[in-house]
Coordinates of C-alpha atoms in Angstrom, one line a residue:
M1 CA 47.4 21.8 -32.8
S2 CA 46.2 19.8 -35.8
E3 CA 43.4 21.7 -37.3
N4 CA 43.4 24.0 -40.3
L5 CA 43.5 27.9 -39.3
D6 CA 41.9 30.7 -41.0
V7 CA 42.7 34.2 -40.8
N8 CA 40.4 37.0 -41.8
V9 CA 42.0 40.3 -43.1
A10 CA 39.3 42.8 -42.5
L11 CA 39.4 45.6 -45.2
G12 CA 35.5 46.1 -45.8
P13 CA 34.7 45.1 -49.4
R14 CA 38.2 44.1 -49.9
S15 CA 38.4 41.6 -47.0
Y16 CA 39.6 38.1 -47.6
H17 CA 40.7 35.0 -45.9
I18 CA 44.1 33.2 -45.5
S19 CA 43.8 29.5 -45.2
V20 CA 46.7 27.8 -43.6
V21 CA 46.9 24.0 -44.1
S22 CA 49.1 21.0 -44.3
N23 CA 49.1 18.5 -47.2
Q24 CA 45.7 19.8 -48.6
F25 CA 46.6 21.0 -52.4
D26 CA 43.6 18.7 -53.3
Q27 CA 41.2 21.0 -51.5
F28 CA 42.6 24.1 -53.2
A29 CA 39.7 24.4 -55.9
E30 CA 37.1 23.8 -53.3
T31 CA 38.6 26.5 -51.2
L32 CA 38.9 28.9 -54.0
E33 CA 35.1 28.3 -55.0
N34 CA 34.1 29.0 -51.1
W35 CA 36.0 32.3 -51.6
L36 CA 34.2 33.2 -54.8
N37 CA 30.7 32.3 -53.4
R38 CA 31.3 34.5 -50.3
N39 CA 32.3 37.5 -52.4
P40 CA 29.3 39.5 -53.9
A41 CA 31.3 40.5 -56.9
F42 CA 32.2 36.9 -57.9
R43 CA 29.4 34.9 -56.3
N44 CA 28.1 34.1 -60.0
T45 CA 31.4 32.8 -61.2
V46 CA 31.0 29.2 -60.2
S47 CA 27.3 28.9 -60.7
E48 CA 27.2 30.3 -64.1
G49 CA 30.2 27.9 -65.1
N50 CA 32.8 30.7 -65.6
K51 CA 35.5 28.7 -64.1
T52 CA 38.7 29.9 -65.8
A53 CA 42.1 30.3 -64.1
F54 CA 45.5 31.8 -65.4
I55 CA 48.1 30.3 -63.2
I56 CA 51.6 32.2 -63.1
T57 CA 54.5 30.3 -61.7
D58 CA 58.3 29.9 -62.2
Q59 CA 60.5 27.2 -63.7
N60 CA 61.4 25.9 -60.2
L61 CA 57.9 25.1 -59.2
A62 CA 56.2 24.3 -62.5
E63 CA 56.8 20.5 -61.9
L64 CA 56.8 20.7 -58.0
H65 CA 53.6 22.3 -56.6
T66 CA 51.8 23.8 -59.7
P67 CA 50.9 20.3 -61.0
K68 CA 48.9 19.9 -57.6
I69 CA 46.9 23.0 -58.2
E70 CA 46.1 22.1 -61.8
M71 CA 44.9 18.5 -60.6
S72 CA 42.5 20.3 -58.0
L73 CA 41.1 22.5 -60.5
E74 CA 40.6 19.8 -63.1
S75 CA 38.8 17.6 -60.5
R76 CA 36.1 20.5 -60.1
G77 CA 35.7 21.4 -63.8
W78 CA 37.8 24.4 -64.1
N79 CA 39.6 25.4 -67.3
W80 CA 43.2 26.8 -66.8
E81 CA 46.2 27.9 -68.7
T82 CA 49.6 28.0 -66.9
V83 CA 52.5 30.5 -67.6
V84 CA 56.0 29.6 -66.6
I85 CA 58.3 32.6 -66.1
E86 CA 62.1 32.6 -65.1
P87 CA 62.7 32.6 -61.3
G88 CA 64.2 35.8 -59.7
E89 CA 63.8 39.5 -59.7
K90 CA 64.6 39.8 -63.4
S91 CA 60.9 38.5 -64.0
K92 CA 59.5 41.4 -62.3
S93 CA 59.8 43.6 -65.4
L94 CA 57.5 45.3 -67.8
P95 CA 58.5 43.2 -70.7
V96 CA 57.8 40.0 -68.9
I97 CA 54.3 41.4 -67.7
S98 CA 53.5 42.5 -71.2
S99 CA 54.1 38.9 -72.4
M100 CA 51.6 37.8 -69.8
Y101 CA 49.0 40.4 -71.1
D102 CA 49.5 38.8 -74.5
R103 CA 48.7 35.3 -73.3
L104 CA 45.6 36.9 -71.5
V105 CA 44.4 38.2 -74.5
E106 CA 44.8 34.9 -76.3
L107 CA 43.0 33.2 -73.6
K108 CA 40.2 35.8 -74.1
A109 CA 40.3 36.4 -70.2
D110 CA 37.5 38.6 -68.8
R111 CA 37.0 39.9 -65.2
Q112 CA 35.8 36.7 -64.1
T113 CA 39.1 34.9 -65.0
I114 CA 41.2 34.0 -61.9
V115 CA 44.8 34.8 -61.7
I116 CA 46.6 32.3 -59.4
A117 CA 50.0 33.1 -58.3
V118 CA 52.1 30.0 -57.4
G119 CA 55.5 30.8 -55.9
G120 CA 57.5 33.2 -53.8
G121 CA 57.3 36.9 -53.5
V122 CA 58.5 37.6 -56.9
I123 CA 55.6 35.4 -58.4
G124 CA 53.2 37.1 -56.0
D125 CA 54.3 40.7 -56.9
A126 CA 54.3 40.2 -60.6
A127 CA 51.0 38.0 -60.9
G128 CA 49.3 40.3 -58.7
F129 CA 50.5 43.6 -60.7
V130 CA 49.1 41.6 -63.9
A131 CA 45.7 41.0 -62.0
A132 CA 45.6 44.6 -61.0
T133 CA 46.1 46.0 -64.2
Y134 CA 44.6 43.7 -66.9
V135 CA 41.1 45.1 -67.8
R136 CA 41.5 47.2 -64.7
G137 CA 41.3 44.4 -62.4
L138 CA 41.2 40.5 -62.3
P139 CA 40.6 38.6 -59.1
F140 CA 43.7 36.8 -58.0
V141 CA 44.8 34.3 -55.4
Q142 CA 48.2 33.9 -53.8
V143 CA 49.5 30.4 -53.3
P144 CA 52.9 31.4 -51.7
T145 CA 55.6 28.6 -51.5
S146 CA 58.2 29.8 -49.4
L147 CA 58.3 30.7 -45.8
L148 CA 59.2 34.5 -46.4
A149 CA 56.2 34.8 -48.8
H150 CA 53.8 32.7 -46.3
V151 CA 54.3 35.3 -43.4
D152 CA 55.0 38.5 -45.3
S153 CA 54.8 39.4 -49.1
S154 CA 51.5 37.3 -49.8
V155 CA 49.6 39.4 -47.0
G156 CA 48.9 43.1 -47.5
G157 CA 48.3 43.6 -51.1
K158 CA 51.4 45.2 -52.3
V159 CA 52.0 44.2 -56.0
G160 CA 54.4 45.6 -58.4
V161 CA 57.4 45.3 -60.8
N162 CA 61.0 46.7 -60.9
H163 CA 62.1 49.6 -62.8
P164 CA 65.8 49.6 -64.0
Q165 CA 66.6 52.4 -61.4
A166 CA 64.9 50.7 -58.4
K167 CA 63.0 47.7 -57.1
N168 CA 59.2 47.9 -56.9
L169 CA 59.1 51.4 -58.2
I170 CA 56.0 50.5 -60.3
G171 CA 53.1 48.9 -58.5
A172 CA 49.9 49.3 -56.6
F173 CA 47.9 48.2 -53.6
Y174 CA 45.7 45.3 -54.8
Q175 CA 44.2 42.9 -52.2
P176 CA 43.9 39.3 -53.2
L177 CA 40.6 37.3 -53.2
G178 CA 42.4 34.9 -50.8
V179 CA 45.7 33.3 -49.7
F180 CA 46.3 29.5 -49.7
I181 CA 49.1 28.6 -47.6
D182 CA 50.2 24.9 -47.5
T183 CA 53.0 24.0 -45.1
S184 CA 54.0 21.1 -47.4
T185 CA 55.6 23.5 -49.6
L186 CA 58.3 24.1 -47.0
E187 CA 59.4 20.5 -47.0
T188 CA 61.3 20.9 -50.3
L189 CA 62.6 24.6 -49.5
P190 CA 66.3 24.7 -49.3
K191 CA 67.5 25.1 -45.6
R192 CA 69.0 28.6 -46.4
D193 CA 65.8 29.7 -47.7
Y194 CA 63.9 28.4 -45.0
C195 CA 66.1 29.9 -42.2
S196 CA 65.9 33.2 -44.1
G197 CA 62.0 33.3 -43.8
L198 CA 62.3 32.7 -40.1
A199 CA 64.0 36.1 -39.6
E200 CA 60.7 37.7 -40.5
V201 CA 59.0 35.3 -38.1
V202 CA 61.1 36.5 -35.2
K203 CA 60.5 40.2 -36.3
Y204 CA 56.7 39.8 -35.7
G205 CA 57.5 38.7 -32.0
V206 CA 59.7 41.6 -31.4
I207 CA 57.6 44.2 -33.0
L208 CA 54.1 43.1 -32.0
D209 CA 53.7 40.1 -29.5
V210 CA 55.9 39.2 -26.7
K211 CA 53.9 36.0 -26.0
F212 CA 54.5 34.9 -29.6
F213 CA 58.3 35.7 -29.2
Q214 CA 58.1 33.3 -26.1
Y215 CA 56.2 30.6 -28.1
L216 CA 59.1 30.9 -30.8
E217 CA 61.6 30.3 -27.9
Q218 CA 59.8 27.4 -26.7
N219 CA 59.4 25.8 -29.9
I220 CA 62.8 26.2 -31.7
E221 CA 63.1 22.3 -32.2
G222 CA 59.7 22.2 -34.0
L223 CA 60.6 25.1 -36.1
N224 CA 64.0 23.6 -37.1
Q225 CA 62.3 20.1 -37.8
R226 CA 59.7 22.1 -39.8
S227 CA 56.8 20.5 -37.9
D228 CA 53.5 21.0 -39.5
D229 CA 51.7 21.7 -36.2
V230 CA 54.2 24.5 -35.2
L231 CA 54.4 25.9 -38.6
R232 CA 50.6 26.3 -39.0
A233 CA 50.5 28.1 -35.6
V234 CA 53.4 30.3 -36.4
I235 CA 52.3 31.3 -39.9
A236 CA 48.9 31.8 -38.9
R237 CA 49.8 34.2 -36.1
C238 CA 52.4 36.1 -38.3
C239 CA 49.5 36.5 -40.8
E240 CA 47.2 37.7 -38.1
L241 CA 49.7 40.3 -36.9
K242 CA 50.5 41.7 -40.3
A243 CA 46.9 41.9 -40.9
E244 CA 46.3 44.0 -37.8
V245 CA 48.9 46.4 -39.1
V246 CA 47.6 46.4 -42.8
E247 CA 43.9 47.0 -41.6
Q248 CA 44.9 50.2 -39.9
D249 CA 47.4 51.4 -42.6
E250 CA 46.3 49.7 -45.9
H251 CA 48.0 52.2 -48.2
E252 CA 50.9 53.2 -46.0
R253 CA 49.5 56.6 -45.2
T254 CA 49.7 56.9 -41.4
G255 CA 53.1 55.4 -41.1
L256 CA 52.1 52.6 -38.8
R257 CA 53.1 50.0 -41.6
A258 CA 56.7 51.3 -41.0
I259 CA 56.9 49.0 -37.7
L260 CA 57.1 46.1 -40.2
N261 CA 60.6 47.4 -41.2
Y262 CA 62.4 46.5 -37.9
G263 CA 65.9 45.8 -38.8
H264 CA 65.5 46.7 -42.4
T265 CA 67.3 50.2 -42.4
F266 CA 70.5 48.4 -41.5
A267 CA 69.7 45.3 -43.7
H268 CA 69.1 47.1 -46.7
A269 CA 72.4 48.8 -46.4
F270 CA 74.2 45.3 -45.9
E271 CA 72.3 43.6 -48.8
A272 CA 73.3 46.3 -51.2
L273 CA 77.0 46.7 -50.0
C274 CA 77.7 43.2 -49.8
G275 CA 76.3 42.7 -53.2
Y276 CA 72.7 41.6 -53.9
G277 CA 72.6 37.7 -53.7
E278 CA 75.6 37.4 -51.1
L279 CA 73.2 37.8 -48.2
M280 CA 69.6 36.6 -48.5
H281 CA 67.2 39.3 -47.4
G282 CA 66.2 37.1 -44.2
E283 CA 69.8 36.8 -43.2
A284 CA 70.4 40.7 -43.7
V285 CA 67.3 41.3 -41.7
S286 CA 68.4 39.0 -39.0
I287 CA 71.8 41.0 -38.8
G288 CA 69.9 44.3 -39.0
M289 CA 67.7 43.4 -36.0
V290 CA 70.7 42.7 -33.8
Y291 CA 72.3 46.0 -34.9
A292 CA 69.1 47.9 -34.3
S293 CA 68.6 46.3 -30.8
H294 CA 72.1 47.4 -29.8
L295 CA 71.2 50.9 -31.0
A296 CA 68.2 50.8 -28.9
E297 CA 70.4 49.8 -25.9
K298 CA 72.5 52.8 -26.4
L299 CA 69.4 55.0 -26.3
N300 CA 68.3 53.3 -23.0
L301 CA 65.2 51.9 -24.6
I302 CA 65.8 48.3 -23.8
S303 CA 68.1 46.2 -21.8
H304 CA 71.1 44.0 -22.9
Q305 CA 69.2 41.1 -22.0
E306 CA 66.5 41.7 -24.4
T307 CA 69.1 42.1 -27.1
E308 CA 70.6 38.8 -26.0
R309 CA 67.3 37.1 -26.2
Q310 CA 66.9 38.2 -29.8
T311 CA 70.3 37.2 -30.6
H312 CA 70.1 33.7 -29.1
L313 CA 66.7 33.1 -30.8
L314 CA 68.2 33.8 -34.2
Q315 CA 71.1 31.9 -33.8
A316 CA 69.1 28.8 -32.6
L317 CA 67.3 29.1 -35.7
G318 CA 70.2 29.0 -38.0
L319 CA 70.5 32.6 -38.8
P320 CA 73.5 34.9 -38.7
V321 CA 73.7 37.8 -36.2
S322 CA 76.9 39.5 -37.6
L323 CA 78.2 40.0 -41.2
P324 CA 80.0 37.3 -42.7
E325 CA 83.5 36.6 -41.8
G326 CA 85.9 38.7 -44.0
T327 CA 83.3 41.2 -44.8
Q328 CA 84.9 44.7 -45.0
L329 CA 82.4 47.5 -45.2
N330 CA 83.2 51.3 -44.7
I331 CA 81.2 52.7 -42.1
E332 CA 80.5 55.9 -44.1
D333 CA 79.4 53.9 -47.0
I334 CA 76.9 52.1 -44.7
M335 CA 75.8 55.4 -43.5
D336 CA 75.2 56.9 -47.0
R337 CA 73.4 53.7 -48.1
M338 CA 71.1 54.0 -45.1
K339 CA 70.0 57.5 -46.0
L340 CA 68.4 56.1 -49.1
D341 CA 66.0 54.2 -46.8
K342 CA 62.4 55.0 -47.5
K343 CA 61.8 56.1 -44.0
T344 CA 64.5 58.8 -44.2
V345 CA 63.1 62.4 -44.2
G346 CA 65.1 65.4 -45.2
G347 CA 68.2 63.4 -44.8
Q348 CA 67.5 62.5 -41.3
L349 CA 67.8 58.8 -40.5
R350 CA 64.7 57.2 -38.8
F351 CA 64.8 53.7 -37.1
V352 CA 62.2 51.3 -35.9
L353 CA 63.4 50.5 -32.4
P354 CA 62.2 48.2 -29.7
T355 CA 61.2 49.9 -26.3
C356 CA 60.6 46.4 -25.0
L357 CA 59.9 42.9 -26.5
G358 CA 56.6 43.1 -28.3
R359 CA 56.6 46.9 -29.0
V360 CA 58.7 49.1 -31.3
E361 CA 58.5 52.7 -32.3
V362 CA 59.9 54.8 -35.2
F363 CA 62.6 57.3 -33.8
K364 CA 64.0 60.3 -35.6
E365 CA 66.6 62.6 -35.0
I366 CA 68.9 59.8 -33.7
P367 CA 72.4 61.3 -33.5
E368 CA 74.5 59.7 -36.3
S369 CA 77.5 59.4 -33.9
L370 CA 75.4 56.8 -32.0
V371 CA 74.8 54.8 -35.1
R372 CA 78.5 54.8 -36.0
E373 CA 79.4 53.6 -32.5
V374 CA 77.0 50.6 -33.1
L375 CA 78.6 49.9 -36.5
E376 CA 82.1 50.4 -35.0
Q377 CA 81.3 48.2 -32.1
L378 CA 79.9 45.4 -34.1
K379 CA 82.4 45.7 -36.8
Q380 CA 84.8 43.2 -35.5
T381 CA 82.3 40.5 -34.7
T382 CA 82.0 37.6 -37.2
S383 CA 79.2 35.3 -38.1
R384 CA 78.7 31.8 -36.6
D385 CA 81.0 28.9 -37.9
D386 CA 78.1 27.0 -39.3
F387 CA 76.8 29.9 -41.3
Q388 CA 77.9 29.5 -44.8
I389 CA 77.3 31.9 -47.6

């Protein structure tokens, strides 16, 4: 497979396209103009010459991928301003957002000004929040640069910033004009970051598509070598699967979107108790999926062989399947932390669990004794020797 791939997110007047390409940053501006011309609200932006962009990126990408976007815009007569913020969650704050509002005021931005997010999930969240709230809405485009952002955070319209008391407490659902994914951004991604993103890729196979899970098993070498052909196919399928969920539950009202949290109830507890930054999100999700699958086994939902297939695939992709060696977590602390999970209702834990590969359901009223059994059973296991934190 060598062709470019295009995924449509069908949300009526908020519909948009995801373009999955390799080494085509020089075509970004042309793609952007095609998106504008397709959208009735912005069809005149190009023809009337209102071609102004506000690029938001971070210090790690300001000299890496952002210049390619700037060159493409310049080649088609766009004006732009680039704002560079610090990498990391600390930039998802209201003071940083306010400073970007100031820059937009100086730019005399109007509702035809395009906000372009170039970066990972933090940049996408922050830039999307700026776009959603400045003059009650600017069009914005996602240019995700990490695998996790490619397959997860750039799709679905969640934007927001952190509050001192909690992550993503302030936010909105605000769909982009389009998402431009170029697999060349993964060539420079550190191995640990890349592998972390693969956990979310495996998740899609478990929760929605057994044939996709099989494809991953058959293309381990291509994934580990970051083959452009394999990556385009994998990223596009992940985007299609997430789009199917988002189309049915755009604003998280029906509960369907909860299936995207497979492994996350355990993972969020592990992340917090190990100390944020000790485990990357994808690493915690990888471990969490294994724990969740063992819990599904105890409930006779799936076979041990199906748990083993997940475990083997995650290991083959360089991901941990148990907590780092030497980690000492108290089981009651884990239980207490899991009760803070957003799926918890009335203090009752709810878990997303597989009933077979390719299908999951949300289960409630699971006996806490079974959850403790899983935690105790897997407590003594240690991570693979080649997993280094």
